[in-house]
GROMACS .gro file of C-alpha atoms in nm:
model
  431
    1UNK     CA    1 -16.759   4.992  -0.293
    2UNK     CA    2 -16.518   4.944  -0.581
    3UNK     CA    3 -16.552   4.614  -0.766
    4UNK     CA    4 -16.197   4.476  -0.780
    5UNK     CA    5 -16.294   4.145  -0.941
    6UNK     CA    6 -16.126   4.048  -1.270
    7UNK     CA    7 -16.466   3.972  -1.418
    8UNK     CA    8 -16.541   3.960  -1.788
    9UNK     CA    9 -16.751   4.276  -1.761
   10UNK     CA   10 -16.480   4.473  -1.579
   11UNK     CA   11 -16.211   4.368  -1.825
   12UNK     CA   12 -16.423   4.448  -2.133
   13UNK     CA   13 -16.467   4.799  -1.995
   14UNK     CA   14 -16.087   4.843  -2.020
   15UNK     CA   15 -16.068   4.735  -2.387
   16UNK     CA   16 -16.018   5.027  -2.627
   17UNK     CA   17 -16.071   5.087  -2.995
   18UNK     CA   18 -15.707   5.192  -3.027
   19UNK     CA   19 -15.607   4.836  -2.925
   20UNK     CA   20 -15.742   4.699  -3.255
   21UNK     CA   21 -15.462   4.840  -3.479
   22UNK     CA   22 -15.201   4.822  -3.202
   23UNK     CA   23 -15.242   4.449  -3.140
   24UNK     CA   24 -15.372   4.372  -3.490
   25UNK     CA   25 -15.681   4.194  -3.362
   26UNK     CA   26 -16.053   4.244  -3.416
   27UNK     CA   27 -16.257   4.364  -3.119
   28UNK     CA   28 -16.433   4.027  -3.089
   29UNK     CA   29 -16.093   3.862  -3.049
   30UNK     CA   30 -16.006   4.111  -2.773
   31UNK     CA   31 -16.330   4.018  -2.597
   32UNK     CA   32 -16.237   3.649  -2.617
   33UNK     CA   33 -15.896   3.725  -2.460
   34UNK     CA   34 -16.068   3.923  -2.182
   35UNK     CA   35 -16.301   3.632  -2.108
   36UNK     CA   36 -16.019   3.375  -2.097
   37UNK     CA   37 -15.815   3.609  -1.874
   38UNK     CA   38 -16.108   3.639  -1.633
   39UNK     CA   39 -16.140   3.260  -1.615
   40UNK     CA   40 -15.763   3.213  -1.564
   41UNK     CA   41 -15.744   3.472  -1.283
   42UNK     CA   42 -16.046   3.330  -1.102
   43UNK     CA   43 -15.903   2.978  -1.121
   44UNK     CA   44 -15.557   3.093  -1.015
   45UNK     CA   45 -15.396   2.978  -1.339
   46UNK     CA   46 -15.293   3.312  -1.486
   47UNK     CA   47 -14.918   3.369  -1.506
   48UNK     CA   48 -14.788   3.696  -1.660
   49UNK     CA   49 -14.550   3.653  -1.952
   50UNK     CA   50 -14.219   3.846  -1.977
   51UNK     CA   51 -14.220   4.187  -2.144
   52UNK     CA   52 -13.969   4.271  -2.416
   53UNK     CA   53 -13.708   4.536  -2.335
   54UNK     CA   54 -13.539   4.794  -2.558
   55UNK     CA   55 -13.296   5.077  -2.490
   56UNK     CA   56 -13.393   5.437  -2.563
   57UNK     CA   57 -13.193   5.743  -2.456
   58UNK     CA   58 -13.004   5.532  -2.203
   59UNK     CA   59 -13.320   5.393  -2.041
   60UNK     CA   60 -13.484   5.051  -2.065
   61UNK     CA   61 -13.839   5.063  -2.205
   62UNK     CA   62 -14.069   4.763  -2.158
   63UNK     CA   63 -14.351   4.660  -2.390
   64UNK     CA   64 -14.559   4.351  -2.464
   65UNK     CA   65 -14.772   4.211  -2.744
   66UNK     CA   66 -14.957   3.980  -2.503
   67UNK     CA   67 -15.299   4.144  -2.470
   68UNK     CA   68 -15.380   3.945  -2.156
   69UNK     CA   69 -15.079   4.109  -1.988
   70UNK     CA   70 -15.202   4.452  -2.091
   71UNK     CA   71 -15.556   4.397  -1.966
   72UNK     CA   72 -15.443   4.255  -1.632
   73UNK     CA   73 -15.211   4.552  -1.571
   74UNK     CA   74 -15.483   4.796  -1.674
   75UNK     CA   75 -15.722   4.643  -1.422
   76UNK     CA   76 -15.461   4.662  -1.142
   77UNK     CA   77 -15.381   5.022  -1.240
   78UNK     CA   78 -15.749   5.118  -1.251
   79UNK     CA   79 -15.809   4.966  -0.908
   80UNK     CA   80 -15.511   5.135  -0.740
   81UNK     CA   81 -15.585   5.471  -0.902
   82UNK     CA   82 -15.951   5.473  -0.800
   83UNK     CA   83 -15.905   5.327  -0.451
   84UNK     CA   84 -15.637   5.576  -0.350
   85UNK     CA   85 -15.779   5.865  -0.556
   86UNK     CA   86 -15.458   5.916  -0.751
   87UNK     CA   87 -15.487   6.182  -1.017
   88UNK     CA   88 -15.201   6.281  -1.247
   89UNK     CA   89 -15.095   6.645  -1.234
   90UNK     CA   90 -15.242   6.876  -1.497
   91UNK     CA   91 -14.954   7.032  -1.693
   92UNK     CA   92 -15.160   7.318  -1.836
   93UNK     CA   93 -15.309   7.406  -1.495
   94UNK     CA   94 -14.963   7.415  -1.332
   95UNK     CA   95 -14.824   7.641  -1.605
   96UNK     CA   96 -15.119   7.881  -1.574
   97UNK     CA   97 -15.074   7.898  -1.196
   98UNK     CA   98 -14.700   7.963  -1.229
   99UNK     CA   99 -14.770   8.237  -1.482
  100UNK     CA  100 -15.026   8.401  -1.249
  101UNK     CA  101 -14.790   8.392  -0.949
  102UNK     CA  102 -14.498   8.534  -1.148
  103UNK     CA  103 -14.719   8.823  -1.258
  104UNK     CA  104 -14.786   8.923  -0.896
  105UNK     CA  105 -14.575   9.224  -0.799
  106UNK     CA  106 -14.441   9.085  -0.471
  107UNK     CA  107 -14.092   8.983  -0.357
  108UNK     CA  108 -14.042   8.611  -0.404
  109UNK     CA  109 -13.794   8.334  -0.474
  110UNK     CA  110 -13.872   8.061  -0.725
  111UNK     CA  111 -13.703   7.721  -0.703
  112UNK     CA  112 -13.706   7.490  -1.004
  113UNK     CA  113 -13.590   7.140  -0.904
  114UNK     CA  114 -13.556   6.804  -1.073
  115UNK     CA  115 -13.558   6.453  -0.924
  116UNK     CA  116 -13.277   6.237  -1.061
  117UNK     CA  117 -13.379   5.920  -1.251
  118UNK     CA  118 -13.728   5.937  -1.107
  119UNK     CA  119 -13.873   5.598  -1.205
  120UNK     CA  120 -13.542   5.415  -1.158
  121UNK     CA  121 -13.508   5.528  -0.797
  122UNK     CA  122 -13.855   5.451  -0.662
  123UNK     CA  123 -13.814   5.197  -0.382
  124UNK     CA  124 -14.036   4.927  -0.529
  125UNK     CA  125 -13.996   4.679  -0.242
  126UNK     CA  126 -14.103   4.938   0.015
  127UNK     CA  127 -14.391   5.041  -0.209
  128UNK     CA  128 -14.516   4.683  -0.246
  129UNK     CA  129 -14.486   4.625   0.130
  130UNK     CA  130 -14.693   4.937   0.192
  131UNK     CA  131 -14.965   4.815  -0.045
  132UNK     CA  132 -14.950   4.467   0.111
  133UNK     CA  133 -15.012   4.608   0.459
  134UNK     CA  134 -15.303   4.818   0.334
  135UNK     CA  135 -15.634   4.634   0.351
  136UNK     CA  136 -15.806   4.828   0.071
  137UNK     CA  137 -15.657   4.614  -0.206
  138UNK     CA  138 -15.796   4.266  -0.263
  139UNK     CA  139 -15.575   3.961  -0.225
  140UNK     CA  140 -15.601   3.884  -0.597
  141UNK     CA  141 -15.481   4.231  -0.696
  142UNK     CA  142 -15.185   4.211  -0.456
  143UNK     CA  143 -15.092   3.865  -0.581
  144UNK     CA  144 -15.099   3.964  -0.948
  145UNK     CA  145 -14.900   4.281  -0.883
  146UNK     CA  146 -14.626   4.076  -0.714
  147UNK     CA  147 -14.628   3.825  -1.001
  148UNK     CA  148 -14.581   4.098  -1.261
  149UNK     CA  149 -14.281   4.247  -1.082
  150UNK     CA  150 -14.121   3.908  -1.019
  151UNK     CA  151 -14.156   3.761  -1.371
  152UNK     CA  152 -14.249   4.019  -1.635
  153UNK     CA  153 -13.967   4.277  -1.635
  154UNK     CA  154 -13.628   4.112  -1.697
  155UNK     CA  155 -13.330   4.317  -1.585
  156UNK     CA  156 -13.541   4.557  -1.381
  157UNK     CA  157 -13.354   4.706  -1.086
  158UNK     CA  158 -13.511   4.851  -0.775
  159UNK     CA  159 -13.730   5.105  -0.958
  160UNK     CA  160 -14.045   5.094  -1.169
  161UNK     CA  161 -14.056   4.974  -1.532
  162UNK     CA  162 -14.079   5.248  -1.794
  163UNK     CA  163 -14.354   5.175  -2.045
  164UNK     CA  164 -14.585   4.987  -1.806
  165UNK     CA  165 -14.913   5.168  -1.738
  166UNK     CA  166 -14.897   5.088  -1.365
  167UNK     CA  167 -14.567   5.274  -1.314
  168UNK     CA  168 -14.704   5.630  -1.323
  169UNK     CA  169 -14.979   5.544  -1.074
  170UNK     CA  170 -14.743   5.368  -0.833
  171UNK     CA  171 -14.492   5.654  -0.856
  172UNK     CA  172 -14.762   5.907  -0.764
  173UNK     CA  173 -14.867   5.685  -0.473
  174UNK     CA  174 -14.506   5.674  -0.352
  175UNK     CA  175 -14.475   6.055  -0.368
  176UNK     CA  176 -14.792   6.149  -0.178
  177UNK     CA  177 -14.622   6.186   0.160
  178UNK     CA  178 -14.339   6.386   0.003
  179UNK     CA  179 -14.585   6.624  -0.165
  180UNK     CA  180 -14.767   6.688   0.162
  181UNK     CA  181 -14.439   6.743   0.350
  182UNK     CA  182 -14.305   7.002   0.102
  183UNK     CA  183 -14.634   7.192   0.093
  184UNK     CA  184 -14.615   7.223   0.473
  185UNK     CA  185 -14.257   7.357   0.482
  186UNK     CA  186 -14.217   7.700   0.638
  187UNK     CA  187 -14.217   7.978   0.380
  188UNK     CA  188 -14.360   7.770   0.093
  189UNK     CA  189 -14.675   7.932  -0.046
  190UNK     CA  190 -14.696   7.736  -0.372
  191UNK     CA  191 -14.566   7.392  -0.466
  192UNK     CA  192 -14.631   7.182  -0.776
  193UNK     CA  193 -14.476   6.866  -0.914
  194UNK     CA  194 -14.520   6.718  -1.260
  195UNK     CA  195 -14.358   6.373  -1.250
  196UNK     CA  196 -13.995   6.466  -1.169
  197UNK     CA  197 -14.016   6.843  -1.228
  198UNK     CA  198 -14.076   7.059  -0.919
  199UNK     CA  199 -14.148   7.430  -0.880
  200UNK     CA  200 -14.165   7.609  -0.544
  201UNK     CA  201 -14.253   7.971  -0.460
  202UNK     CA  202 -14.117   8.088  -0.127
  203UNK     CA  203 -14.037   8.399   0.077
  204UNK     CA  204 -13.758   8.226   0.273
  205UNK     CA  205 -13.390   8.160   0.209
  206UNK     CA  206 -13.384   7.906  -0.079
  207UNK     CA  207 -13.072   7.713   0.027
  208UNK     CA  208 -13.205   7.556   0.351
  209UNK     CA  209 -13.535   7.498   0.174
  210UNK     CA  210 -13.364   7.307  -0.106
  211UNK     CA  211 -13.189   7.088   0.153
  212UNK     CA  212 -13.522   7.028   0.330
  213UNK     CA  213 -13.685   6.922   0.002
  214UNK     CA  214 -13.408   6.671  -0.070
  215UNK     CA  215 -13.431   6.537   0.285
  216UNK     CA  216 -13.806   6.483   0.244
  217UNK     CA  217 -13.762   6.269  -0.070
  218UNK     CA  218 -13.846   5.898  -0.038
  219UNK     CA  219 -13.556   5.664   0.036
  220UNK     CA  220 -13.325   5.619  -0.263
  221UNK     CA  221 -13.425   5.943  -0.436
  222UNK     CA  222 -13.223   6.261  -0.463
  223UNK     CA  223 -13.229   6.587  -0.653
  224UNK     CA  224 -13.053   6.620  -0.984
  225UNK     CA  225 -12.829   6.915  -0.901
  226UNK     CA  226 -12.725   6.955  -1.265
  227UNK     CA  227 -13.087   7.019  -1.371
  228UNK     CA  228 -13.197   7.195  -1.052
  229UNK     CA  229 -13.130   7.553  -1.148
  230UNK     CA  230 -13.029   7.833  -0.915
  231UNK     CA  231 -13.300   8.020  -0.729
  232UNK     CA  232 -13.479   8.291  -0.929
  233UNK     CA  233 -13.526   8.598  -0.711
  234UNK     CA  234 -13.766   8.891  -0.745
  235UNK     CA  235 -13.686   9.172  -0.501
  236UNK     CA  236 -13.811   9.520  -0.422
  237UNK     CA  237 -13.626   9.798  -0.602
  238UNK     CA  238 -13.340   9.979  -0.431
  239UNK     CA  239 -13.566  10.273  -0.348
  240UNK     CA  240 -13.779  10.052  -0.125
  241UNK     CA  241 -13.476   9.889   0.035
  242UNK     CA  242 -13.314  10.225   0.119
  243UNK     CA  243 -13.638  10.390   0.236
  244UNK     CA  244 -13.622  10.511   0.596
  245UNK     CA  245 -13.948  10.705   0.603
  246UNK     CA  246 -14.123  10.686   0.938
  247UNK     CA  247 -14.446  10.847   0.826
  248UNK     CA  248 -14.607  10.900   0.486
  249UNK     CA  249 -14.361  10.775   0.224
  250UNK     CA  250 -14.246  11.003  -0.058
  251UNK     CA  251 -14.004  10.743  -0.196
  252UNK     CA  252 -14.269  10.576  -0.410
  253UNK     CA  253 -14.351  10.900  -0.588
  254UNK     CA  254 -13.983  10.971  -0.654
  255UNK     CA  255 -13.897  10.614  -0.758
  256UNK     CA  256 -13.772  10.589  -1.116
  257UNK     CA  257 -13.696  10.215  -1.107
  258UNK     CA  258 -13.878  10.015  -1.372
  259UNK     CA  259 -13.934   9.641  -1.373
  260UNK     CA  260 -13.948   9.660  -1.753
  261UNK     CA  261 -13.587   9.781  -1.765
  262UNK     CA  262 -13.458   9.539  -1.500
  263UNK     CA  263 -13.251   9.229  -1.587
  264UNK     CA  264 -13.469   8.925  -1.654
  265UNK     CA  265 -13.485   8.586  -1.489
  266UNK     CA  266 -13.529   8.308  -1.746
  267UNK     CA  267 -13.673   7.982  -1.618
  268UNK     CA  268 -13.749   7.675  -1.832
  269UNK     CA  269 -14.032   7.465  -1.691
  270UNK     CA  270 -14.267   7.207  -1.849
  271UNK     CA  271 -14.178   7.300  -2.206
  272UNK     CA  272 -14.209   7.676  -2.159
  273UNK     CA  273 -13.958   7.950  -2.084
  274UNK     CA  274 -14.073   8.218  -1.838
  275UNK     CA  275 -13.891   8.553  -1.858
  276UNK     CA  276 -13.972   8.782  -1.564
  277UNK     CA  277 -13.807   9.087  -1.402
  278UNK     CA  278 -13.571   9.067  -1.106
  279UNK     CA  279 -13.743   9.360  -0.931
  280UNK     CA  280 -14.108   9.415  -0.843
  281UNK     CA  281 -14.334   9.647  -1.038
  282UNK     CA  282 -14.437   9.975  -0.876
  283UNK     CA  283 -14.700  10.032  -0.749
  284UNK     CA  284 -14.753   9.688  -0.593
  285UNK     CA  285 -15.099   9.640  -0.743
  286UNK     CA  286 -14.946   9.658  -1.092
  287UNK     CA  287 -14.884   9.322  -1.264
  288UNK     CA  288 -14.534   9.216  -1.358
  289UNK     CA  289 -14.447   9.208  -1.730
  290UNK     CA  290 -14.405   8.837  -1.809
  291UNK     CA  291 -14.297   8.684  -2.140
  292UNK     CA  292 -14.367   8.314  -2.189
  293UNK     CA  293 -14.203   8.133  -2.478
  294UNK     CA  294 -14.078   7.787  -2.577
  295UNK     CA  295 -13.816   7.628  -2.355
  296UNK     CA  296 -13.471   7.594  -2.509
  297UNK     CA  297 -13.499   7.214  -2.507
  298UNK     CA  298 -13.828   7.223  -2.702
  299UNK     CA  299 -13.690   7.476  -2.950
  300UNK     CA  300 -13.382   7.258  -3.004
  301UNK     CA  301 -13.600   6.949  -3.047
  302UNK     CA  302 -13.811   7.109  -3.323
  303UNK     CA  303 -13.499   7.227  -3.507
  304UNK     CA  304 -13.345   6.880  -3.475
  305UNK     CA  305 -13.659   6.727  -3.625
  306UNK     CA  306 -13.638   6.964  -3.922
  307UNK     CA  307 -13.278   6.859  -3.984
  308UNK     CA  308 -13.363   6.488  -3.953
  309UNK     CA  309 -13.651   6.527  -4.199
  310UNK     CA  310 -13.418   6.672  -4.463
  311UNK     CA  311 -13.145   6.417  -4.392
  312UNK     CA  312 -13.393   6.134  -4.443
  313UNK     CA  313 -13.510   6.298  -4.767
  314UNK     CA  314 -13.147   6.301  -4.885
  315UNK     CA  315 -13.142   5.921  -4.841
  316UNK     CA  316 -13.493   5.846  -4.971
  317UNK     CA  317 -13.612   6.137  -5.190
  318UNK     CA  318 -13.988   6.124  -5.130
  319UNK     CA  319 -14.121   6.480  -5.155
  320UNK     CA  320 -14.469   6.387  -5.032
  321UNK     CA  321 -14.322   6.234  -4.716
  322UNK     CA  322 -14.096   6.536  -4.659
  323UNK     CA  323 -14.392   6.772  -4.696
  324UNK     CA  324 -14.596   6.562  -4.450
  325UNK     CA  325 -14.314   6.589  -4.196
  326UNK     CA  326 -14.284   6.967  -4.229
  327UNK     CA  327 -14.663   7.000  -4.204
  328UNK     CA  328 -14.659   6.783  -3.893
  329UNK     CA  329 -14.409   7.025  -3.733
  330UNK     CA  330 -14.557   7.356  -3.852
  331UNK     CA  331 -14.926   7.276  -3.813
  332UNK     CA  332 -15.162   7.088  -3.579
  333UNK     CA  333 -15.322   6.746  -3.598
  334UNK     CA  334 -15.548   6.501  -3.418
  335UNK     CA  335 -15.408   6.226  -3.194
  336UNK     CA  336 -15.582   5.950  -3.004
  337UNK     CA  337 -15.530   5.926  -2.629
  338UNK     CA  338 -15.413   5.590  -2.497
  339UNK     CA  339 -15.650   5.600  -2.202
  340UNK     CA  340 -15.981   5.664  -2.380
  341UNK     CA  341 -15.905   5.654  -2.755
  342UNK     CA  342 -16.057   6.002  -2.786
  343UNK     CA  343 -15.926   6.233  -3.057
  344UNK     CA  344 -15.759   6.543  -2.918
  345UNK     CA  345 -15.582   6.827  -3.095
  346UNK     CA  346 -15.204   6.847  -3.077
  347UNK     CA  347 -14.932   7.042  -3.251
  348UNK     CA  348 -14.751   7.376  -3.254
  349UNK     CA  349 -15.051   7.571  -3.118
  350UNK     CA  350 -15.230   7.318  -2.898
  351UNK     CA  351 -14.909   7.202  -2.725
  352UNK     CA  352 -14.790   7.557  -2.651
  353UNK     CA  353 -15.106   7.766  -2.662
  354UNK     CA  354 -15.013   7.972  -2.355
  355UNK     CA  355 -14.747   8.167  -2.544
  356UNK     CA  356 -15.022   8.351  -2.735
  357UNK     CA  357 -15.100   8.546  -2.416
  358UNK     CA  358 -14.799   8.773  -2.453
  359UNK     CA  359 -14.519   8.892  -2.677
  360UNK     CA  360 -14.335   8.559  -2.672
  361UNK     CA  361 -14.516   8.435  -2.983
  362UNK     CA  362 -14.367   8.644  -3.268
  363UNK     CA  363 -14.003   8.600  -3.168
  364UNK     CA  364 -14.000   8.223  -3.125
  365UNK     CA  365 -14.217   8.156  -3.433
  366UNK     CA  366 -14.002   8.390  -3.642
  367UNK     CA  367 -13.691   8.204  -3.523
  368UNK     CA  368 -13.839   7.869  -3.626
  369UNK     CA  369 -13.955   8.009  -3.961
  370UNK     CA  370 -13.606   8.141  -4.030
  371UNK     CA  371 -13.446   7.807  -3.943
  372UNK     CA  372 -13.688   7.621  -4.171
  373UNK     CA  373 -13.632   7.858  -4.465
  374UNK     CA  374 -13.254   7.829  -4.427
  375UNK     CA  375 -13.288   7.449  -4.441
  376UNK     CA  376 -13.513   7.465  -4.750
  377UNK     CA  377 -13.290   7.701  -4.948
  378UNK     CA  378 -12.959   7.578  -4.808
  379UNK     CA  379 -12.665   7.575  -5.049
  380UNK     CA  380 -12.422   7.441  -4.790
  381UNK     CA  381 -12.434   7.156  -4.544
  382UNK     CA  382 -12.459   6.775  -4.544
  383UNK     CA  383 -12.787   6.751  -4.739
  384UNK     CA  384 -12.763   7.059  -4.967
  385UNK     CA  385 -12.642   6.852  -5.266
  386UNK     CA  386 -12.936   6.612  -5.233
  387UNK     CA  387 -13.180   6.904  -5.212
  388UNK     CA  388 -13.037   7.060  -5.530
  389UNK     CA  389 -13.064   6.723  -5.703
  390UNK     CA  390 -13.408   6.607  -5.592
  391UNK     CA  391 -13.597   6.929  -5.507
  392UNK     CA  392 -13.724   7.154  -5.784
  393UNK     CA  393 -13.764   7.527  -5.730
  394UNK     CA  394 -14.139   7.479  -5.729
  395UNK     CA  395 -14.116   7.218  -5.454
  396UNK     CA  396 -13.890   7.446  -5.249
  397UNK     CA  397 -14.142   7.727  -5.281
  398UNK     CA  398 -14.420   7.485  -5.185
  399UNK     CA  399 -14.233   7.395  -4.865
  400UNK     CA  400 -14.158   7.763  -4.795
  401UNK     CA  401 -14.533   7.830  -4.779
  402UNK     CA  402 -14.550   7.616  -4.465
  403UNK     CA  403 -14.505   7.844  -4.165
  404UNK     CA  404 -14.489   7.800  -3.788
  405UNK     CA  405 -14.645   8.145  -3.748
  406UNK     CA  406 -14.943   8.054  -3.967
  407UNK     CA  407 -14.986   7.715  -3.799
  408UNK     CA  408 -14.989   7.882  -3.459
  409UNK     CA  409 -15.191   8.196  -3.527
  410UNK     CA  410 -15.451   8.032  -3.753
  411UNK     CA  411 -15.446   7.696  -3.569
  412UNK     CA  412 -15.409   7.521  -3.903
  413UNK     CA  413 -15.488   7.150  -3.901
  414UNK     CA  414 -15.285   6.906  -4.113
  415UNK     CA  415 -15.529   6.643  -4.236
  416UNK     CA  416 -15.300   6.341  -4.230
  417UNK     CA  417 -15.423   5.983  -4.216
  418UNK     CA  418 -15.293   5.766  -3.933
  419UNK     CA  419 -15.076   5.576  -4.184
  420UNK     CA  420 -14.919   5.893  -4.324
  421UNK     CA  421 -14.865   6.032  -3.975
  422UNK     CA  422 -14.699   5.708  -3.865
  423UNK     CA  423 -14.463   5.723  -4.165
  424UNK     CA  424 -14.390   6.090  -4.100
  425UNK     CA  425 -14.276   6.020  -3.744
  426UNK     CA  426 -14.051   5.727  -3.835
  427UNK     CA  427 -13.733   5.935  -3.874
  428UNK     CA  428 -13.774   6.072  -3.519
  429UNK     CA  429 -13.808   5.735  -3.346
  430UNK     CA  430 -13.466   5.749  -3.183
  431UNK     CA  431 -13.552   6.063  -2.982
   0.00000   0.00000   0.00000
């Protein structure tokens, strides 16, 4: 049985090495805080302190420097996640499955949907009542969860606080019934959801299905019609539709339709763009030609970061910092996960490695290379004067050696210290 106690041993297990620089405390000090938190919870004297709030992209993000708050929320999150077996969706696994299904040469309709203001529209009161009525959670865990939501998040509406570790787990708990309902809908043979992004493969009419999905959403939630794109259809070619053969069919042998020449559907999903034909390949056991590339939003974000890097250089001409920023974009690097403090690889290849499976790689990397070179050798624009003043020809050529294609194909690693990486990302903080 799961140990839900806020004991010193359980809390120490949730302390991480990454907390040392984040909270600017030695690990021994973190252990002392964990011990005092355990004593306060057991005696009933622990009261969560308010989180600080800041606005980012129109949303309120909550954070705290009180390590006792962080540990208490981590323990609640760990308990709820393990008791109810809540596992976050695997982005890479979903993308691979979507790619495999799109490659199947069968008629299908693909729905790509988006839930509007996902975290803001979770019915928190209903969620807390559901957890209160469930006897799996201990009384202490329920009490602390209520205290956090009543005192720690000033200005919070009916939803869940962005930035708090418990929010993702509670949101997944709230969506479990919805996920099961959509999977059981007539005609749905694949369904996946990654936070607020939904993809559905069906053989039925997409319009009633879309209405059924919205109806199944928890109270207060609705689809974002602006981001929920039209249905992407893959149909049999006209030869199959017009075929009236009663016996052995000669139409297939005479068919000159080609899925490679057909118009393409283009669907952006989870950072990738999938381009696939609107008609099925013939014969049916042949795989569809699929091109997977970067989504338009990701491509635009990388280009925006390039521009911001040069604009910041125009204000503070530090060539080393500019080079670090371009290397960060064109190459790969190590990052530490918040959950386990493990070092994992990230960057242009490791974030979008699936595009190496097809012809999507050269085009998108060549486009990014061209944009970067135009920025480096620009003679017009808002920062061109600063570049002519502060960048020598040798430095321009040095920057031109950095390439998205090389970073992707050779999986180049930029060896940047955590301090240099932190400085490099400063000009992109407002994203």
